[in-house]
XYZ file of C-alpha atoms in Angstrom:
191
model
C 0.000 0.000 0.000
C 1.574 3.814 -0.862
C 1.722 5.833 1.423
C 2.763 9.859 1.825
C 5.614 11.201 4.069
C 2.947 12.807 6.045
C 1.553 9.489 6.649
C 4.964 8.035 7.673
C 6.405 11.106 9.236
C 7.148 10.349 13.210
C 7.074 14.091 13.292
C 10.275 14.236 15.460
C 10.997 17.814 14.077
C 8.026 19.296 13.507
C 7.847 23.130 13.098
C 11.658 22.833 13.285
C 13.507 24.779 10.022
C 16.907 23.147 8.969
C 19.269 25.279 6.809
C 21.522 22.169 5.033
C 24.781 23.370 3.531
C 26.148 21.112 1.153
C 30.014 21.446 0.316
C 32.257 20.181 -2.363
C 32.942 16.211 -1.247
C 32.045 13.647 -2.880
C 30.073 12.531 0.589
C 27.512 15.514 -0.847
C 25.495 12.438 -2.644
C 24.561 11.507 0.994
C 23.002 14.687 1.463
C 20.256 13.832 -0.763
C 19.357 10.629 1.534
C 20.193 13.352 4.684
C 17.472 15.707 3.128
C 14.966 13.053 2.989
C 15.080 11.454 6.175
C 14.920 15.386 7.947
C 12.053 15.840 5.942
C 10.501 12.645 7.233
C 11.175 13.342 10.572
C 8.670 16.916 10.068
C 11.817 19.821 9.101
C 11.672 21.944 6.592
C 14.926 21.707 5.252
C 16.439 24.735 2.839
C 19.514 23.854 1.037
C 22.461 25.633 0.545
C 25.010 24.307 -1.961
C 28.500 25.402 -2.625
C 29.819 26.021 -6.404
C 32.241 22.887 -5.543
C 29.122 20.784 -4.110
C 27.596 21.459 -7.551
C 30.701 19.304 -9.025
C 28.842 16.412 -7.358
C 25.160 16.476 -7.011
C 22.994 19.147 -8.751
C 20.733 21.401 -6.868
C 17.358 19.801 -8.477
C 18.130 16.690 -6.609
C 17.924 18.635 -3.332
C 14.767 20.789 -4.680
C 12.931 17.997 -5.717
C 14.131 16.373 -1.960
C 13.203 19.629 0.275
C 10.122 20.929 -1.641
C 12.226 23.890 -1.147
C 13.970 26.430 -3.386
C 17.794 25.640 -3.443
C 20.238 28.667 -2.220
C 23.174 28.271 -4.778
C 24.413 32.027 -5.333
C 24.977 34.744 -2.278
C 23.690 37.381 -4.493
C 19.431 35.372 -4.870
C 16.545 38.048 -4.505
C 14.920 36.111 -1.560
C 11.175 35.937 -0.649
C 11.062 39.914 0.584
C 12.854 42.807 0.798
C 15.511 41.185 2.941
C 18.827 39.352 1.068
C 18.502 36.058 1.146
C 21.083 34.568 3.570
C 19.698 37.059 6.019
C 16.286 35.789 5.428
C 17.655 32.408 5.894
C 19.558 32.741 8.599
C 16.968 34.276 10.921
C 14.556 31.687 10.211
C 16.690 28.162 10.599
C 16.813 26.974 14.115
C 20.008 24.706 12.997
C 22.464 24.919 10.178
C 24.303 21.693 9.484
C 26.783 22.009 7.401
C 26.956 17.798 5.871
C 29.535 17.039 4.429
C 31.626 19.806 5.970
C 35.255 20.191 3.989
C 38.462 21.376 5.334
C 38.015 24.032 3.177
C 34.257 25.474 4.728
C 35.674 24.389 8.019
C 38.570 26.909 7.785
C 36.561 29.524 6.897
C 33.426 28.888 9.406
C 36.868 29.406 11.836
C 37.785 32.067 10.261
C 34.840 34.108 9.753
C 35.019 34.242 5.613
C 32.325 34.566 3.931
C 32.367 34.674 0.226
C 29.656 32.782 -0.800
C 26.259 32.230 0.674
C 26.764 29.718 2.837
C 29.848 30.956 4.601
C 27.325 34.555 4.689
C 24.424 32.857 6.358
C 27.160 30.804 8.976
C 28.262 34.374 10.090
C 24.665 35.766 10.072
C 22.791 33.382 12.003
C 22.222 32.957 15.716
C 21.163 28.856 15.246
C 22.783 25.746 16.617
C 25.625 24.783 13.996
C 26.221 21.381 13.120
C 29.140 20.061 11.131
C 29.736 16.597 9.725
C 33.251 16.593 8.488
C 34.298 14.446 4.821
C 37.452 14.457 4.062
C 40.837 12.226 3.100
C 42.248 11.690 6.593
C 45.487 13.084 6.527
C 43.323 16.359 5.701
C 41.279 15.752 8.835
C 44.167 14.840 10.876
C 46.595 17.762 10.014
C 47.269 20.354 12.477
C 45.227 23.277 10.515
C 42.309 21.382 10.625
C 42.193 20.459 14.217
C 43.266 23.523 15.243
C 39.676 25.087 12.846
C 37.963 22.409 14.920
C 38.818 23.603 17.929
C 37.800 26.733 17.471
C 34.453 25.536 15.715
C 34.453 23.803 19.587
C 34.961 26.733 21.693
C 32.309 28.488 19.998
C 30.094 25.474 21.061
C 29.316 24.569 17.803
C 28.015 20.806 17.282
C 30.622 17.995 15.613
C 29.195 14.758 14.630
C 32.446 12.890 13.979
C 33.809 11.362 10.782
C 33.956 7.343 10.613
C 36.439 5.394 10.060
C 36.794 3.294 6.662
C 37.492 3.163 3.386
C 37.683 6.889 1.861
C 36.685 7.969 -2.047
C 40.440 8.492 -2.485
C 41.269 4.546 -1.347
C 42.728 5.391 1.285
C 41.873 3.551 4.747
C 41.143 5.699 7.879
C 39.118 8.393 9.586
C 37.419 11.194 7.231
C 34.417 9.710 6.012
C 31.483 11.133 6.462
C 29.107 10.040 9.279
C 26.110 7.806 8.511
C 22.318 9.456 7.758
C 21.199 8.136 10.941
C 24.398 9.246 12.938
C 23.416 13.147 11.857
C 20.187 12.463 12.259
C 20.416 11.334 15.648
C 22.451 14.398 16.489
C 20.012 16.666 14.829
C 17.589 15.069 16.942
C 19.259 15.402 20.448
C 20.581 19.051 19.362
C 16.874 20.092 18.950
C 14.968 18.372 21.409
């Protein structure tokens, strides 16, 4: 028998508004599954996607997903009279940022913003969630844990990469955590 996600929804996150920003790994294909299982849960999930992310999964996957516009440019009109990324950013009561790069993590610790994302990370006053993807001697080298550490001390949220094989062949810690991993820790961060 079909059924809707209404009818299937445990309605976990209900009335809760997750901003999703997608960055250039090739973990972003997960995001898709990610976006769904939010969704079922009751968010409203807005995506926004990073040029690089775009090398990997295009934003109609995600729109078709969130029943939401995607946010792929800084410079979008928005709904109102307000830019966009502000708009955003005052209405998402998380961002998570899955799969996070070295790259966006170095300049979430840095406070760059040159794209949209990066612009609605320094504008909003929401939980932020990261789920680091990367090769792990990325992960493990000093400039990254030292970004992470700062991403700590401003009590932002880590859900911690797995260990395994990695897209480059390489065995070891900088994979992506599972769908229900971040969705657990969406979960606990909003409840």
């Amino acid at each position: 028998m079909a059924h809707s996600d209404e009818d299937s929804s445990k309605g976990t996150l209900d009335n809760r508004v997750i901003c999703l920003g997608v960055t250039g790994s090739i973990a972003a294909y997960k995001s898709a599954d990610l976006t769904s299982e939010l969704r079922r849960q009751g968010a409203e999930v807005f995506v926004v996607m990073t040029r690089a992310a775009r090398e990997f999964v295009g934003s109609s996957t995600f729109q078709t997903l969130s029943r939401n516009p995607v946010t792929e440019e800084l410079w979008n009109e928005g709904d109102g009279w307000q830019p966009g990324h502000i708009e955003l950013a005052d209405k998402t009561d998380l961002l998570l940022v899955a799969p996070a790069t070295a790259h966006s993590i170095a300049q979430f610790a840095n406070g760059l913003a040159g794209d949209a994302l990066t612009s609605i990370y320094l504008a909003t006053t929401a939980k932020v969630m990261l789920a680091p993807a990367m090769n792990g001697k990325m992960y493990q080298h000093p400039a990254t844990q030292d970004n992470l550490s700062k991403l700590r001390e401003r009590d932002h949220l880590l859900v911690d990469p797995e260990e395994g094989e990695l897209a480059c062949g390489y065995e070891g810690v900088g994979r992506m955590a599972s769908v229900d991993s971040i969705v657990a820790a969406v979960l606990a961060a909003l409840a």
